[in-house]
């Protein structure tokens, strides 16, 4: 995009705001967000990310799932951490997601619409954007 | 098969040992009995962090948060909530008495103990996509700064917020900006200090990795407020991921016209460049940092003049820490009064701590100023790992001290920490348990300061080596009580006479441990004993011949090959023995023995 004016910025913010609220991107309603801070990567988040991509491939889900990256969620003790958003299901954060667990998330959570045992963590704090 | 309810039961150690598993099983059994097995999924989770009120059960999508749950409550949860769709009010967490009983999980004060202001976007947005930052109210505060407010009004808003610098000393941010604004001259600079050299600290790195634009927005705001058109981020080369994300963010901001000439058509110019540091601790000190950017060796120079008057290339310069700058967009966007509502009277807002050491939930924790150590360590951090006993917590890195159990309920802010012989520092928080030795910890920090002292001034250069020599002597069992006084005399001289805060604060870990753990120093000196078994010269490993079953596991692990079988006993498998002359005191045998036969004495 070229340089913006104040109006452009405001327009962009408005459109993107609704996007992020709906958490939709190009019709992909399901999102897998991988924590890719230094400690995440040190704990193997790249392997996790790859495992997601190949599992989505296997399940022919590539077109309907958006895999995103984000920074430190603050839960460094349970890295790699992954947030999973599936419409109609509670949004959860999984911890200690290795490659095997990533494949399990795809088959059980994304396909089977069920949560995984033992890997769920709680969000560290409320969102100040709501207030 | 789609579930309409999810029950999360806590499977953390705390809840598990409190019949968590029974609750889990009973929930499943009741769901089967009442024929709702296909509607509800019952899952075991990790620790919720609220172990004080465990066992915890959470029901989604209602977000019902049940505390102190007992196995016999399971039937009711299933019968009421899953079958009839009604919460079980009696089990819901109730905060203060006047609060409504149906507390939304996010209103629970325990979770409010973390308030993510600085980390608001970390773990939420994609740091490599500026649009996501903008969508989360990014660059909204900047609109006001550029189009509505005068520089004075921006600084006034900073003053109202009460924000104090997060780089360690807690100097009021607005005041620094005001000095620089008033300083004469057309050329001024804004520097973001992302050096972060404290052992155990990684908040600044994570902030840049997770939300680089908040720092950029903070810098543009500072630039507008003081009349600067050029910013620098000084960041250590060891942070490649943070550097990469920052580069991407700067490029995107430039493309959008948020950096560069005539920002958003406001007529204001500002740009940012990155300067890499080689990772010397002293280069985080502001005058040394300026020398380093100028291309000289990073050595401190006396203040005054302060950088706000004569800084980079002798021009008025403000240096702010990453976390300080990340607070700025929130202040301009939500207003200074919003931030001032959080925190204590003299320390406003939140502080990010990197909680590490012998703690269950290590990680980045952001809490309002005034939160107690107990809340941070035991509630948010989940307490000490492996059921050990809490010994102390090191705050402020090499400039700080160790706070003891007696201080657990002190509300933490800049001033209380200093009052108790420690410092905020950048926010490293290292938790120690009974296996840590305070003499050893003091030695570790002193060794660090000996290595990191730039050597320019003698109180620091000589003082740190002297203190380390005395600590070595004590750790080796050769200390005397007079040494404790010497530590104090030298330490006090250093804090008065050193040129920069490295030397001035280097004695802190030593002095605070001598003060708070004097008994332990005396044990090393008088009894030649290290109760934690960390000071190697004072430790001996011995095998108890009666307990030893002769399996030989220890001998296989011993790197010095000094564990051999005792000859000539009538036992079928003769016990093993350690040769004290050759023993390296690595403790491998101690760890290897499953029969408790190896003793640390
Ligand atoms: C030895 C030494 C190391 C320092 N390291 C850092 C550092 O890594 N990051 C930082 O922000 N401040 C560091 N400081 C503090 C800076 O000198 C300066 O006070 C700070 O960057 C000012 O920013 P603030 O007002 O936003 O806190 C250090 C100070 C000393 C004496
Ligand atoms: S106090 Fe230490 S680090 Fe600071 S100038 Fe003196 S020698 Fe250098
Ligand atoms: S490991 Fe323990 S029991 Fe086995 S030989 Fe060594 S001291 Fe004896
Ligand atoms: S860097 Fe991943 S949670 Fe901390
Ligand atoms: S063990 Fe359940 S809340 Fe911590």
XYZ file of C-alpha atoms in Angstrom, chain B residues 189-429:
241
model
C 17.248 12.205 19.216
C 15.066 9.457 20.636
C 16.754 6.227 21.654
C 15.017 2.998 22.570
C 17.140 1.010 24.981
C 16.673 -2.641 24.048
C 19.959 -3.839 25.445
C 18.499 -5.975 28.235
C 21.602 -7.477 29.742
C 20.281 -8.691 33.100
C 20.640 -12.435 33.603
C 17.187 -13.977 33.650
C 15.405 -11.074 31.950
C 13.729 -11.310 28.554
C 10.710 -9.011 28.761
C 12.025 -6.436 26.325
C 12.997 -9.039 23.806
C 9.551 -10.653 24.002
C 7.804 -7.303 23.678
C 9.670 -6.494 20.488
C 9.177 -10.008 19.170
C 5.467 -9.984 19.916
C 4.477 -6.380 19.290
C 7.190 -4.273 17.631
C 4.800 -1.550 16.502
C 3.905 -0.511 20.036
C 7.550 0.438 20.549
C 7.697 2.246 17.199
C 4.513 4.168 18.005
C 5.973 5.092 21.391
C 9.113 6.406 19.735
C 7.242 8.530 17.166
C 5.200 9.985 20.019
C 8.331 10.805 21.980
C 9.845 12.350 18.851
C 6.859 14.600 18.293
C 6.787 15.590 21.970
C 10.412 16.737 22.101
C 10.844 17.861 18.500
C 13.083 15.053 17.298
C 13.118 13.603 13.801
C 15.414 10.649 14.243
C 15.154 7.609 16.480
C 17.515 4.708 17.156
C 16.782 1.312 18.609
C 19.856 -0.016 20.377
C 19.469 -3.755 20.515
C 21.912 -6.540 21.193
C 22.953 -8.703 18.271
C 22.091 -11.823 20.306
C 18.407 -11.098 19.726
C 18.135 -12.065 16.038
C 14.402 -12.768 16.017
C 13.575 -9.467 17.725
C 15.829 -7.618 15.279
C 14.197 -9.331 12.314
C 10.659 -8.520 13.478
C 11.651 -4.949 14.239
C 13.106 -4.558 10.760
C 9.914 -5.848 9.196
C 7.833 -3.544 11.359
C 9.910 -0.470 10.523
C 9.679 -1.275 6.826
C 5.915 -1.706 6.977
C 5.494 1.526 8.907
C 7.617 3.318 6.337
C 5.554 1.893 3.497
C 2.349 3.079 5.151
C 3.781 6.523 5.738
C 3.784 6.128 9.508
C 7.519 6.676 9.508
C 9.479 8.986 7.260
C 8.571 12.369 5.842
C 5.252 14.059 6.499
C 3.723 11.292 8.606
C 0.043 10.789 7.652
C 0.144 14.222 6.061
C 0.735 15.926 9.391
C 3.899 17.680 8.307
C 5.914 15.846 10.988
C 8.997 13.843 9.943
C 10.422 10.980 11.977
C 12.388 7.876 11.104
C 13.989 5.020 13.011
C 17.228 3.118 12.532
C 18.499 0.031 14.284
C 21.901 -0.047 15.996
C 23.280 -3.388 17.064
C 25.148 -3.789 20.333
C 27.734 -6.449 21.007
C 26.082 -7.416 24.267
C 28.166 -5.870 27.001
C 26.100 -5.287 30.132
C 27.509 -1.800 30.694
C 26.315 -0.721 27.224
C 22.781 -0.683 28.653
C 23.817 2.232 30.836
C 22.632 5.308 29.005
C 25.868 7.287 28.682
C 27.809 4.167 27.657
C 25.061 3.324 25.184
C 25.397 6.745 23.595
C 29.157 6.279 23.275
C 28.541 2.939 21.650
C 26.122 4.383 19.050
C 28.647 7.105 18.327
C 31.082 4.368 17.399
C 33.263 4.519 20.496
C 33.884 1.942 23.169
C 30.847 1.713 25.415
C 32.115 3.337 28.585
C 30.047 5.518 30.875
C 30.778 9.189 31.356
C 29.882 11.281 34.395
C 26.427 12.870 34.627
C 25.537 15.754 34.499
C 25.253 16.786 31.781
C 22.317 14.436 31.323
C 21.489 13.042 27.886
C 18.310 15.142 27.850
C 20.594 18.161 27.480
C 23.723 16.754 25.877
C 23.298 13.248 24.593
C 23.984 11.587 21.272
C 26.522 13.687 19.342
C 26.075 16.276 22.091
C 22.431 16.830 21.080
C 19.434 16.611 23.441
C 18.445 12.948 23.584
C 15.914 10.868 25.421
C 16.664 7.274 26.186
C 13.750 5.113 27.134
C 13.401 1.463 27.821
C 11.330 -0.805 25.524
C 8.636 -1.387 28.106
C 8.383 2.331 28.894
C 7.817 3.069 25.215
C 5.300 0.256 24.802
C 3.189 1.929 27.503
C 3.046 5.206 25.581
C 0.449 4.293 22.910
C -1.906 3.092 25.636
C -1.560 6.415 27.452
C -2.181 8.522 24.361
C -5.037 6.299 23.273
C -6.853 5.659 26.541
C -5.626 8.728 28.391
C -3.118 9.167 31.198
C -5.869 8.863 33.802
C -6.652 5.357 32.563
C -3.146 4.149 33.352
C -2.991 6.077 36.599
C -5.906 4.033 37.929
C -3.644 0.988 37.893
C -0.838 0.577 40.411
C 0.238 2.197 43.660
C 0.331 5.824 44.678
C 3.877 6.428 43.506
C 4.276 3.693 40.901
C 1.555 3.680 38.287
C 0.598 1.097 35.728
C 1.883 -2.426 35.415
C 5.255 -4.142 35.402
C 6.279 -7.111 33.325
C 8.357 -9.688 35.139
C 10.241 -12.599 33.646
C 9.462 -15.219 36.238
C 12.095 -17.948 36.206
C 14.006 -20.246 38.533
C 12.421 -22.875 40.760
C 8.902 -21.942 39.828
C 6.136 -24.077 38.334
C 4.719 -21.646 35.786
C 7.688 -19.758 34.512
C 6.972 -17.134 31.923
C 6.172 -13.497 31.377
C 3.876 -12.077 33.986
C 2.412 -8.595 33.809
C 0.857 -7.326 37.017
C -0.258 -3.982 38.407
C 2.389 -2.275 40.495
C 1.668 -3.105 44.109
C 0.983 -6.787 43.547
C 2.661 -8.806 46.279
C 5.438 -11.312 45.762
C 3.163 -13.983 47.175
C 0.552 -13.307 44.506
C 3.137 -13.387 41.750
C 5.007 -16.463 42.938
C 2.321 -18.606 44.500
C -0.862 -17.677 42.680
C 0.263 -16.748 39.197
C 3.481 -18.730 39.253
C 1.833 -21.757 40.854
C 4.436 -21.964 43.620
C 7.734 -23.761 43.923
C 8.602 -26.689 41.683
C 8.762 -30.159 43.107
C 7.205 -29.293 46.465
C 10.385 -27.663 47.760
C 10.465 -24.821 50.220
C 10.630 -21.193 49.077
C 13.878 -19.539 50.025
C 13.985 -16.157 48.343
C 13.527 -14.272 45.139
C 16.123 -12.258 43.291
C 14.817 -9.093 41.681
C 16.747 -6.473 39.755
C 19.488 -8.828 38.550
C 23.054 -7.831 39.415
C 21.786 -4.488 40.731
C 19.189 -6.031 42.992
C 18.939 -8.208 46.013
C 17.231 -11.286 47.353
C 13.941 -10.828 49.131
C 13.050 -13.306 51.814
C 9.947 -15.095 52.931
C 9.252 -12.312 55.436
C 8.771 -9.910 52.527
C 6.342 -12.074 50.556
C 3.393 -9.857 51.387
C 5.079 -6.573 50.548
C 3.385 -4.831 47.625
C 6.020 -4.533 44.926
C 6.832 -1.188 43.376
C 9.932 0.910 42.692
C 10.127 2.338 46.184
C 9.336 -0.716 48.321
C 11.960 -2.740 46.489
C 14.654 -0.145 47.109
C 13.559 0.159 50.722
C 14.146 -3.569 51.134
C 17.624 -3.527 49.652
C 16.702 -4.608 46.142
C 15.672 -2.921 42.887
C 13.082 -3.186 40.174
C 15.832 -3.421 37.603
C 14.423 -4.446 34.296
C 12.131 -7.065 35.779
C 13.948 -10.352 36.011
C 12.545 -12.358 38.893
